[in-house]
Short mmCIF file of C-alpha atoms and ligand atoms in Angstrom, two decimals:
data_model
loop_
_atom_site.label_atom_id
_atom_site.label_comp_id
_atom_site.label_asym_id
_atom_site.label_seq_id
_atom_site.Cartn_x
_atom_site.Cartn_y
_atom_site.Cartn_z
CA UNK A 101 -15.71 17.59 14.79
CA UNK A 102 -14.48 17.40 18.14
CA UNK A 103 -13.66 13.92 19.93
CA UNK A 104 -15.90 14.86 22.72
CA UNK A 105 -18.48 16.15 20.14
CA UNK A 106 -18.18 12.87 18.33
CA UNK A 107 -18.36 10.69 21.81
CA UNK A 108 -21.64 12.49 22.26
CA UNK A 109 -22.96 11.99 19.38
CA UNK A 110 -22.62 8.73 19.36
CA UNK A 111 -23.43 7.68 22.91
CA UNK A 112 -27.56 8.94 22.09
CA UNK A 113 -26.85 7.58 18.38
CA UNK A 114 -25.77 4.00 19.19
CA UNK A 115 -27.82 2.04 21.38
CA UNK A 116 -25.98 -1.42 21.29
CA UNK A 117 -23.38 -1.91 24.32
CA UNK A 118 -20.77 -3.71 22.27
CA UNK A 119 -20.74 -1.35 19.70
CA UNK A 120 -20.39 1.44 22.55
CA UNK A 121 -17.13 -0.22 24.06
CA UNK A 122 -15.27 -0.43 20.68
CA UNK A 123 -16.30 3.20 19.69
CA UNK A 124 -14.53 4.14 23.30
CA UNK A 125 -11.70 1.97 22.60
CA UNK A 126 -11.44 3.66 19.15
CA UNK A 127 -11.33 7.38 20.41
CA UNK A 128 -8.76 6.07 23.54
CA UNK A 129 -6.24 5.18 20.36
CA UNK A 130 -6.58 1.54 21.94
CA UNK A 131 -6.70 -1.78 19.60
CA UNK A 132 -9.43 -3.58 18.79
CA UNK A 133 -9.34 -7.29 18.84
CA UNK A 134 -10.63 -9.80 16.25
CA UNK A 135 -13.80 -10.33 17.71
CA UNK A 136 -14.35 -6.79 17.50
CA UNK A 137 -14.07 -6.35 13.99
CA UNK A 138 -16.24 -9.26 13.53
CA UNK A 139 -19.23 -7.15 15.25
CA UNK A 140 -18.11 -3.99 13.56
CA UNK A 141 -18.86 -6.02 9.91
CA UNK A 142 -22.09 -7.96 11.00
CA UNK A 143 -23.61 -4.66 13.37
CA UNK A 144 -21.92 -1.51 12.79
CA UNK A 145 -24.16 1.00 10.79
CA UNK A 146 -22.53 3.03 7.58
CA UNK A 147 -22.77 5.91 9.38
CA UNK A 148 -21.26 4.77 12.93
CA UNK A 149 -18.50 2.75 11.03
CA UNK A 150 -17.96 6.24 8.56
CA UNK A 151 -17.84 8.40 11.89
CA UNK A 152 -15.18 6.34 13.81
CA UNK A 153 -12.84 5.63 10.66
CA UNK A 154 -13.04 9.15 9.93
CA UNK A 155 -11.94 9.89 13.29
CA UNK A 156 -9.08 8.00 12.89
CA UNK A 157 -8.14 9.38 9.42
CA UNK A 158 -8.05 12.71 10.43
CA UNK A 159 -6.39 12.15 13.46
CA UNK A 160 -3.55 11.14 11.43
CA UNK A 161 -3.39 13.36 8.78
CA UNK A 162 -6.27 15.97 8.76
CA UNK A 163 -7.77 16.48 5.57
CA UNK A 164 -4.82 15.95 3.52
CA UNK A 165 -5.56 13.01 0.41
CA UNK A 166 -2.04 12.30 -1.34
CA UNK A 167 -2.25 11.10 -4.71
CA UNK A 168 1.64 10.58 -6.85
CA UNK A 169 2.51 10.81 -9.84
CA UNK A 170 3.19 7.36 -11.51
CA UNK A 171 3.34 5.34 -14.65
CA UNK A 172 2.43 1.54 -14.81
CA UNK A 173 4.73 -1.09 -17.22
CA UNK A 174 3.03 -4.16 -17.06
CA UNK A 175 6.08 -6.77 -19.04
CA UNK A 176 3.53 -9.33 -19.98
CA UNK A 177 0.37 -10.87 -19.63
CA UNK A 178 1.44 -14.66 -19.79
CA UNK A 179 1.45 -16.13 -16.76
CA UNK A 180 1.93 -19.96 -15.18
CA UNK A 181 -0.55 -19.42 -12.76
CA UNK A 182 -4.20 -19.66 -13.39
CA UNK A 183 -6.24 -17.65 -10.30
CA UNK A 184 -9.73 -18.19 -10.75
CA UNK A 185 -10.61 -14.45 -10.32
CA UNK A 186 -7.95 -12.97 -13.23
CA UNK A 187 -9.87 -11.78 -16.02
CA UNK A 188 -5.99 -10.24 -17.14
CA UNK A 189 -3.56 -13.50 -17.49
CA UNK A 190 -2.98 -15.96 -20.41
CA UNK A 191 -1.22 -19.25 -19.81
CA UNK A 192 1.79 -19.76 -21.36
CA UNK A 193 -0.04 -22.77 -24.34
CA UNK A 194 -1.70 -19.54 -25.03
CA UNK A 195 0.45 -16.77 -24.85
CA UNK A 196 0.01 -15.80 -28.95
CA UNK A 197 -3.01 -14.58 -27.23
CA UNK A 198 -1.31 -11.92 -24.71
CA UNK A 199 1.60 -9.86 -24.59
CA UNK A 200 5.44 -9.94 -23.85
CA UNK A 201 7.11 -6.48 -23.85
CA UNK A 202 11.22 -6.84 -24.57
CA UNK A 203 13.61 -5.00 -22.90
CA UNK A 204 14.18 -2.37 -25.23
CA UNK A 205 10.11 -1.97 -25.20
CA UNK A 206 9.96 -1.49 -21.48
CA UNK A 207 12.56 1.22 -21.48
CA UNK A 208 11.59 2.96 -24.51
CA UNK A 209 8.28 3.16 -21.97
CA UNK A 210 10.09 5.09 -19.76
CA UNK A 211 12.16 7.44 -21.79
CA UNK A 212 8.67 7.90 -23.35
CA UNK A 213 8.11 10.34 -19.81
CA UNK A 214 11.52 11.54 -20.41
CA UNK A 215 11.28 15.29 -19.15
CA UNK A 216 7.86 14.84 -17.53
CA UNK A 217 7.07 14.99 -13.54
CA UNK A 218 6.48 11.79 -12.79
CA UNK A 219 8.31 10.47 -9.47
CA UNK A 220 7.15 6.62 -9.89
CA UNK A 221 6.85 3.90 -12.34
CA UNK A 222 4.84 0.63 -10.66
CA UNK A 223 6.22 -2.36 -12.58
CA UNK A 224 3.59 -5.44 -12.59
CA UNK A 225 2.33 -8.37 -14.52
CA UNK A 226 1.78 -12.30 -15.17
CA UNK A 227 4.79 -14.75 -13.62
CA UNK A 228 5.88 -15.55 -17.52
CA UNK A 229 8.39 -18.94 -17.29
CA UNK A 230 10.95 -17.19 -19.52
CA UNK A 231 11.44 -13.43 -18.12
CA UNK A 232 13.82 -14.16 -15.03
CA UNK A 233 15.76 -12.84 -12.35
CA UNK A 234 18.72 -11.82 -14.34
CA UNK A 235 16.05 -10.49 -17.16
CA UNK A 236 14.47 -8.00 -14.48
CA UNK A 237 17.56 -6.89 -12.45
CA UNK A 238 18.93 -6.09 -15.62
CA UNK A 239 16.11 -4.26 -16.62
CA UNK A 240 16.24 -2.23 -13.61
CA UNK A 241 19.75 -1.28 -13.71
CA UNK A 242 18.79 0.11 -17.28
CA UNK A 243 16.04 1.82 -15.78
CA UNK A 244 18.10 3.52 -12.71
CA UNK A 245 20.53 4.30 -15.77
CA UNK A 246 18.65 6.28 -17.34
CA UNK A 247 16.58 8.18 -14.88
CA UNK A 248 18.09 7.90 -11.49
CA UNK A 249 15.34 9.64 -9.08
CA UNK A 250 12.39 7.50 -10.51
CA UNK A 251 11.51 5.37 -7.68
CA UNK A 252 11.17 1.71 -8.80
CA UNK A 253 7.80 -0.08 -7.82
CA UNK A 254 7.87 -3.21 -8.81
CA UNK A 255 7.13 -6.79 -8.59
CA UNK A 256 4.65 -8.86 -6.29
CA UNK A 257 5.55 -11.22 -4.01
CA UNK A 258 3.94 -14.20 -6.51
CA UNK A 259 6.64 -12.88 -9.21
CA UNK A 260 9.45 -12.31 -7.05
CA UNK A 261 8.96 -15.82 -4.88
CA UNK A 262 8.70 -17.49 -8.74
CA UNK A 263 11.73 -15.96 -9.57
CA UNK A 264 13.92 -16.64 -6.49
CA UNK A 265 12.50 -20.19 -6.60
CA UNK A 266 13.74 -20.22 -10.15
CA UNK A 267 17.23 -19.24 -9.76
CA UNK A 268 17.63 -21.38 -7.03
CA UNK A 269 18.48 -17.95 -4.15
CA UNK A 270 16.57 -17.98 -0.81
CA UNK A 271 14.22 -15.00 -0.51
CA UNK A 272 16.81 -12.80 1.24
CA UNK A 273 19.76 -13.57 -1.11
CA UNK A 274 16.79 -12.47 -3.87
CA UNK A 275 15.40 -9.86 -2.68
CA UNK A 276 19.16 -7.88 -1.97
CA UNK A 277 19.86 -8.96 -5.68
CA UNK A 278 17.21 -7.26 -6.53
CA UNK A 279 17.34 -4.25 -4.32
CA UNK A 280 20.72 -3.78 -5.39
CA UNK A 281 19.92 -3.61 -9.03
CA UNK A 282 17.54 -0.49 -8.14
CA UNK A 283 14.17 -1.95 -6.71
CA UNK A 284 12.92 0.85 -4.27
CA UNK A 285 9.98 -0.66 -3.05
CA UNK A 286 7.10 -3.38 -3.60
CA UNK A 287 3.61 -3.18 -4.57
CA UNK A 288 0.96 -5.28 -2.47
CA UNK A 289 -0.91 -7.76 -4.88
CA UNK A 290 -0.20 -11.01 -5.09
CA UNK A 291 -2.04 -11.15 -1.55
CA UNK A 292 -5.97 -12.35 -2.18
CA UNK A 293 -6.92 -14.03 0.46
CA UNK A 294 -4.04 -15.16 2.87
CA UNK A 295 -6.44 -17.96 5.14
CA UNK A 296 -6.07 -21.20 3.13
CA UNK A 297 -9.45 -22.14 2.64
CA UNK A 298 -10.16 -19.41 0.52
CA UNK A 299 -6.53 -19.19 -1.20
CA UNK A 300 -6.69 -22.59 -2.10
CA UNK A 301 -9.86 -22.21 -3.82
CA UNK A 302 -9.20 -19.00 -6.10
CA UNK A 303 -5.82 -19.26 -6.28
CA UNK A 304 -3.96 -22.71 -5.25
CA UNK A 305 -0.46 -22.77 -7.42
CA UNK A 306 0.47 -19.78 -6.11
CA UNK A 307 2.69 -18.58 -3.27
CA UNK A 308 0.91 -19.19 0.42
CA UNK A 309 0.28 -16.55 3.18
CA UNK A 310 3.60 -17.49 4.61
CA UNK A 311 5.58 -17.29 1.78
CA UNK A 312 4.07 -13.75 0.69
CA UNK A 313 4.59 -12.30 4.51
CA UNK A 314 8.33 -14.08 4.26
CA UNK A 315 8.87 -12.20 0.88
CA UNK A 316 7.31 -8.77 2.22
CA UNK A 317 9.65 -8.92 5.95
CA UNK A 318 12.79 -9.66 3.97
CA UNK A 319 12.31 -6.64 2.29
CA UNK A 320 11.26 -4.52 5.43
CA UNK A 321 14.88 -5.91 6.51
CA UNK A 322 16.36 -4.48 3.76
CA UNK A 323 14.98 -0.98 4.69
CA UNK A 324 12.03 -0.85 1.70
CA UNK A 325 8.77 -0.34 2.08
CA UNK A 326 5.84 -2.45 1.03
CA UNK A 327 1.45 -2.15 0.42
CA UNK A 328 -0.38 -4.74 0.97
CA UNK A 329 -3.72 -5.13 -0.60
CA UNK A 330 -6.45 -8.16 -0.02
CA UNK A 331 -8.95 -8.78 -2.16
CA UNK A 332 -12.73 -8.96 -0.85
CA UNK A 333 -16.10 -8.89 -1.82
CA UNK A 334 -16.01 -13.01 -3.58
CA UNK A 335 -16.40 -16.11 -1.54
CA UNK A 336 -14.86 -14.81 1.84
CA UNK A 337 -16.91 -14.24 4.78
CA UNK A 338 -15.89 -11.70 7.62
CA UNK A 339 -13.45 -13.74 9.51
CA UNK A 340 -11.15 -14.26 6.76
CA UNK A 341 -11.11 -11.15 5.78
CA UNK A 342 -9.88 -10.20 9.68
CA UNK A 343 -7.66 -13.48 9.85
CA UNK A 344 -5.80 -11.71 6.74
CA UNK A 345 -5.66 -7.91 8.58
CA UNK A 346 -4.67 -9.86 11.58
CA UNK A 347 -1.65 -11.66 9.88
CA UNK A 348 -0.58 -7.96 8.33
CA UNK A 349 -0.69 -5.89 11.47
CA UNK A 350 1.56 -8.39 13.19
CA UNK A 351 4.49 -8.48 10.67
CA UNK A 352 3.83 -4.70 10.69
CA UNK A 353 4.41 -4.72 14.49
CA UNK A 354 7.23 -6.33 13.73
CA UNK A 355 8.85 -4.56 10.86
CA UNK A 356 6.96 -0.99 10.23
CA UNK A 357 7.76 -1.27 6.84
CA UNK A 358 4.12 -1.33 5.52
CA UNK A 359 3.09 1.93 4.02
CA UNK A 360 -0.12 1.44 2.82
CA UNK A 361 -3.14 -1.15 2.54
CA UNK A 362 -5.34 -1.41 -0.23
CA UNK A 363 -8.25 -2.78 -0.56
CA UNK A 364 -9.27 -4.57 -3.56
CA UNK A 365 -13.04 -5.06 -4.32
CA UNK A 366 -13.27 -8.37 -6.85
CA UNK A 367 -14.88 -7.28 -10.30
CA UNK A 368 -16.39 -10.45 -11.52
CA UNK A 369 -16.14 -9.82 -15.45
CA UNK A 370 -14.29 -11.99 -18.01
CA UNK A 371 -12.87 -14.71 -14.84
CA UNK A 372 -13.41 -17.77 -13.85
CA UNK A 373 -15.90 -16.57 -10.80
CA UNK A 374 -18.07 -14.71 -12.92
CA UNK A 375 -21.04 -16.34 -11.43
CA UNK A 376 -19.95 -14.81 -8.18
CA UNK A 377 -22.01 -11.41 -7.23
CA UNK A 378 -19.70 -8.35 -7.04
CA UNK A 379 -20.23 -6.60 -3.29
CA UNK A 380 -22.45 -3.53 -3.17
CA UNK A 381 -21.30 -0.40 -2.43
CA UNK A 382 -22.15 -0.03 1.03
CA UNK A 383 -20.28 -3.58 1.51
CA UNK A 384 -17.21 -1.52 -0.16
CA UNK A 385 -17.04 1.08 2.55
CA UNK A 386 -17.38 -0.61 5.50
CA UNK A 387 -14.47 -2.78 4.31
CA UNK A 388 -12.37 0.75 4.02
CA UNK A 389 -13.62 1.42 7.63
CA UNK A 390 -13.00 -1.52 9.15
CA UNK A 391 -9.67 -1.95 7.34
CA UNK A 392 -9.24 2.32 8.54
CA UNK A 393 -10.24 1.01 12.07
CA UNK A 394 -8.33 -2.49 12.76
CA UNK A 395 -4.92 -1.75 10.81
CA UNK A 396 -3.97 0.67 13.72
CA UNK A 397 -0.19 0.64 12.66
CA UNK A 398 -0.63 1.02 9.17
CA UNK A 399 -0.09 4.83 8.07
CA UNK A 400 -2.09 5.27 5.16
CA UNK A 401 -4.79 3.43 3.21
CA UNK A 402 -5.84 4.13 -0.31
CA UNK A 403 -8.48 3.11 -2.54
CA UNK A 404 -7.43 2.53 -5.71
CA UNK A 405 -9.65 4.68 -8.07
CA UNK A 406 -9.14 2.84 -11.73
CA UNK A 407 -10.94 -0.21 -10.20
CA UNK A 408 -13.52 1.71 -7.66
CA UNK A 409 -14.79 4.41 -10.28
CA UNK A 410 -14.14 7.81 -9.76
CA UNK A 411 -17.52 9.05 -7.57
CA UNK A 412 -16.86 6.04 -5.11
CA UNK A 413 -13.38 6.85 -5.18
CA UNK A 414 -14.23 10.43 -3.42
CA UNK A 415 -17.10 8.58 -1.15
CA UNK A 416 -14.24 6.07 0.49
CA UNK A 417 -12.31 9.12 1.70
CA UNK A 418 -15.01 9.17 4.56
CA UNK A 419 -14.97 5.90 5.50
CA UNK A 420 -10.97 6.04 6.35
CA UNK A 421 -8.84 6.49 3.02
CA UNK A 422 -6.36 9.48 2.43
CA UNK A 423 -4.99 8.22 -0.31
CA UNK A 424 -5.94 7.63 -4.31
CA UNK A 425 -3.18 6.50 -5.97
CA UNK A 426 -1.80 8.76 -9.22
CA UNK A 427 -2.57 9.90 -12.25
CA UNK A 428 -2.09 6.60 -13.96
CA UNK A 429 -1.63 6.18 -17.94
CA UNK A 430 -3.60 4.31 -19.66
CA UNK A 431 -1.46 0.97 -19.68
CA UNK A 432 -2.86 -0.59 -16.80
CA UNK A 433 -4.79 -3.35 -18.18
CA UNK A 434 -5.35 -5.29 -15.00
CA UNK A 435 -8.86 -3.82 -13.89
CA UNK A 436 -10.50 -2.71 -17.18
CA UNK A 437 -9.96 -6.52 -18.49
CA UNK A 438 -12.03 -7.41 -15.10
CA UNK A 439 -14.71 -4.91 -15.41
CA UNK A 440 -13.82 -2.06 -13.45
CA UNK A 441 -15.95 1.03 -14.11
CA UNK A 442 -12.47 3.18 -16.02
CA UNK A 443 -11.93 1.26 -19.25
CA UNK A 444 -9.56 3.88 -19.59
CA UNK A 445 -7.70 4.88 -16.35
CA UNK A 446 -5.96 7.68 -16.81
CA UNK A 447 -6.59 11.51 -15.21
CA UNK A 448 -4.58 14.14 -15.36
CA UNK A 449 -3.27 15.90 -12.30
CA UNK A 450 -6.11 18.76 -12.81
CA UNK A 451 -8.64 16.00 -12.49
CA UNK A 452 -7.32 14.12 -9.66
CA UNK A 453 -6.87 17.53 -7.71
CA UNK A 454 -10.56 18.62 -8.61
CA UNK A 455 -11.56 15.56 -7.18
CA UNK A 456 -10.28 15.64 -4.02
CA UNK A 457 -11.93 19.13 -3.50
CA UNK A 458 -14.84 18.49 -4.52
CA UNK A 459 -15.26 16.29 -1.53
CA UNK A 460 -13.54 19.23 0.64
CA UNK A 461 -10.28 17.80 0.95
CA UNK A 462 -6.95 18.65 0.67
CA UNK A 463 -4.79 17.29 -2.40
CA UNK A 464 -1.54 16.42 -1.74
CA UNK A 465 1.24 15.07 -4.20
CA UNK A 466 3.38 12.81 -2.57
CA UNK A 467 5.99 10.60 -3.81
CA UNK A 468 6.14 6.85 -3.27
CA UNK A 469 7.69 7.40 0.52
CA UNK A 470 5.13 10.10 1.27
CA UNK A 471 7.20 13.17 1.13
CA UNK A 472 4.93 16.33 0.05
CA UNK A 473 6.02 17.09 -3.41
CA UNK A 474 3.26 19.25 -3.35
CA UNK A 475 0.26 21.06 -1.76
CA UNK A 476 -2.39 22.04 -3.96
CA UNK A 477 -4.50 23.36 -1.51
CA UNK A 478 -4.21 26.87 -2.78
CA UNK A 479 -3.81 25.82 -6.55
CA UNK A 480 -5.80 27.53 -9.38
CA UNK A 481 -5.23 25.84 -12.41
CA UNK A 482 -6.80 28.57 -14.60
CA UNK A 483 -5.05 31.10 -12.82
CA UNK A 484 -1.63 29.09 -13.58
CA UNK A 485 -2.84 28.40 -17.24
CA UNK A 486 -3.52 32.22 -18.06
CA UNK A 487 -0.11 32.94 -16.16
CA UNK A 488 1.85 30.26 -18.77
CA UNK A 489 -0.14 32.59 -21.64
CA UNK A 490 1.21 35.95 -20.33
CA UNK A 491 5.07 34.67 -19.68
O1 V47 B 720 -3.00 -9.28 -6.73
C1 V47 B 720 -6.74 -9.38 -10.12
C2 V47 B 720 -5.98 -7.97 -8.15
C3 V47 B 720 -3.84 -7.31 -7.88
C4 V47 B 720 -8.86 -8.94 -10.12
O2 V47 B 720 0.74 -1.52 -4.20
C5 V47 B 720 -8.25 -8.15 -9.12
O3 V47 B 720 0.28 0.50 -4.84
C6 V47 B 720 -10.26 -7.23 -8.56
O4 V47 B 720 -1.85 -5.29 -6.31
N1 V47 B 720 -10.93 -7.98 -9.45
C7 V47 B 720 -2.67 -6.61 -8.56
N2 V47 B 720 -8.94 -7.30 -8.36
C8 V47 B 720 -2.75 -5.09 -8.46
C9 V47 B 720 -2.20 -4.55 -7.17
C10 V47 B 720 -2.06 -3.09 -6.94
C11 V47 B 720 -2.86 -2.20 -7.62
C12 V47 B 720 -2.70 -0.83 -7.35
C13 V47 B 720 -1.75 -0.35 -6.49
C14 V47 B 720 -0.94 -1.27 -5.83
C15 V47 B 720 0.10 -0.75 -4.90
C16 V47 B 720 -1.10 -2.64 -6.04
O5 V47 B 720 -5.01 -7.10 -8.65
C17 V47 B 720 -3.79 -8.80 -7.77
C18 V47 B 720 -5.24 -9.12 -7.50
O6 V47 B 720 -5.52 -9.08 -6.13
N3 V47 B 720 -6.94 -8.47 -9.15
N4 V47 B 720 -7.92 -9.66 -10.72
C19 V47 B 720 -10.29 -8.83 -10.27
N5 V47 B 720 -10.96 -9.59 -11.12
FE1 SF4 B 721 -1.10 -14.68 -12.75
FE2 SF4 B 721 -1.39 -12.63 -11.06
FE3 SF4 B 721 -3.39 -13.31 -12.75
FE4 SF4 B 721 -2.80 -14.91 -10.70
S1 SF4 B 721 -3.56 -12.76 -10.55
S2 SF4 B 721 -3.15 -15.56 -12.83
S3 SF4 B 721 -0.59 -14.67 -10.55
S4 SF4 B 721 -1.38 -12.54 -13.33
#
């Protein structure tokens, strides 16, 4: 629909003057302040919230929805920190309880896609005492070894900050140790909540708001990109969830080198916080639109389907996502421990792509950087299958 279509709409649609002045601001690609997003949260409709993230989403990039093609390694589930809301981690008095991969594990892992198309592997897990900086940069070497052109995901800022701290570098000397034993790019957890009065009650020990931004700029410096994810739906209110967008799009104002925000909605199953209500679905999406709407320098945003569920998944990408993540193996263990709705989240490519139409979209492979690997807007996979028969 048209932007003057859309204004029109929603000047007989919406009668409340606020509202009115932020939807303006929205289709005059000007920024919307705090305050604004507060009244978005606590009076903007579904459908008025859908309408002006949508705008925005296909304003930058049409219908396209990028998914990539990735694999997860997640080195261990022992971890020194105890965040209330992990239903994944085992301290280290009981780690006979959880897992510690070796090096020669993690990199049979990879030569286990050895001839397949996969552009990515996303590298994430518990901050174990033992598995250090030397430990990982040596695993990456042996990774860039063996498969040069996989882009290496790896590592939040809670691991890396624990390892720098450990070997005694400052975050810059760790992070170009790092990036010069192949690290490509960083994934964005480790973030929560960033305002202190929530951090300090789900997850104290570890690495502040400060510390995570420091950790994410000094690798913006070094020319990698970053996500950054937050996760809602617990004991936040509205505000913190803006003071934490607000912290994000100002580094990114700084730096550009955020690619994509994520949110995460808190499953409350085997954690500490299980007593806290999980946030209903109509709560999810206007978090996506907001998020779509307020993180105006933020390219892409993605909702990340293993923990969403696949239907919601293909709702979000009206309310402001274009992007779903990849066709994931099965080895990420980090949402189906909490109680996300795929115990088992893996889909094929097929899958993913039928997906994405069904919602009358446009599937797009991308690697981790966004290039188009490819469009599969004219795909038919039974045409393709019965042409592999015939050859
Ligand atoms: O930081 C832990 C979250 C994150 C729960 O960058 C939980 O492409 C919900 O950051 N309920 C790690 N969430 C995963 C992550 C991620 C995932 C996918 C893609 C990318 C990317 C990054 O998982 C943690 C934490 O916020 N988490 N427990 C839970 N109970
Ligand atoms: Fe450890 Fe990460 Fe779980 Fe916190 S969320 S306990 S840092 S694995």
């Amino acid at each position: 629909m048209k932007k003057e279509e859309l204004q029109g709409l929603l000047a007989e649609a919406v009668t409340d003057k606020d509202l009115k002045i932020i939807a303006e601001k929205i289709f005059n690609k000007e920024r919307i302040t705090d305050k604004d997003a507060v009244l978005l949260f606590e009076k903007g409709s579904l459908s008025f919230l859908g309408t002006l993230a949508n705008f925005i989403r296909e304003d930058l990039h049409g219908d396209k929805t990028y998914f990539n093609r990735n694999f997860h390694i997640e080195p261990t589930n022992v971890c020194v920190f105890a965040c209330k809301f992990c239903s994944y981690s085992r301290l280290y008095a009981h780690r006979d309880e959880g897992w510690e991969l070796s090096m020669q594990q993690m990199l049979d892992i990879v030569k286990s896609y050895d001839g397949k198309p996969i552009t990515e592997v996303h590298i994430v897990g518990g901050v174990h005492p033992k598995m250090n900086l030397d430990f990982f940069c040596e695993l990456l070497q042996k990774i860039k070894q063996h498969r040069p052109g996989l882009h290496i995901k790896g590592f939040t800022a809670v691991e890396l900050d624990y390892m720098f701290r450990k070997a005694k570098l400052s975050v810059e000397e760790g992070m170009t140790k790092m990036h010069d034993a192949g690290l490509d790019s960083l994934p964005g957890g480790g973030a929560e909540i960033f305002h202190p009065e929530i951090r300090q009650q789900i997850s104290d020990d570890k690495v502040n708001a400060d510390g995570w931004l420091h950790i994410h700029e000094a690798a913006h410096n070094l020319g990698m990109h970053t996500n950054a994810t937050m996760l809602y739906g617990h004991i936040e209110n509205y505000s913190h969830r803006i003071d934490h967008m607000r912290r994000l799009r100002e580094l990114q104002d700084k730096t550009h080198g955020f690619n994509t925000f994520i949110p995460l909605k808190f499953r409350n199953q085997n954690n500490d916080m299980s007593d806290v209500a999980e946030s209903s679905i109509v709560e999810d999406m206007k978090m996506y639109a907001v998020a779509r709407i307020y993180l105006d320098n933020f390219p892409h945003m993605k909702a990340y389907w293993p923990m969403l569920g696949r239907q919601n998944a293909q709702l979000t990408l009206s309310f402001g996502v274009n992007d779903i993540d990849g066709t994931i193996d099965d080895s990420t263990k980090i949402y189906s421990m909490a109680g996300s709705e795929e115990q088992n989240p893996a889909m094929t490519t097929e899958e993913l792509v039928t997906l994405i139409k069904q919602v009358k979209r446009t599937p797009v492979e991308r690697d981790t950087l966004y290039n188009v690997v490819k469009d599969y807007s004219e795909t038919d996979f039974e045409k393709e299958k019965f042409d592999v028969l015939l050859n």
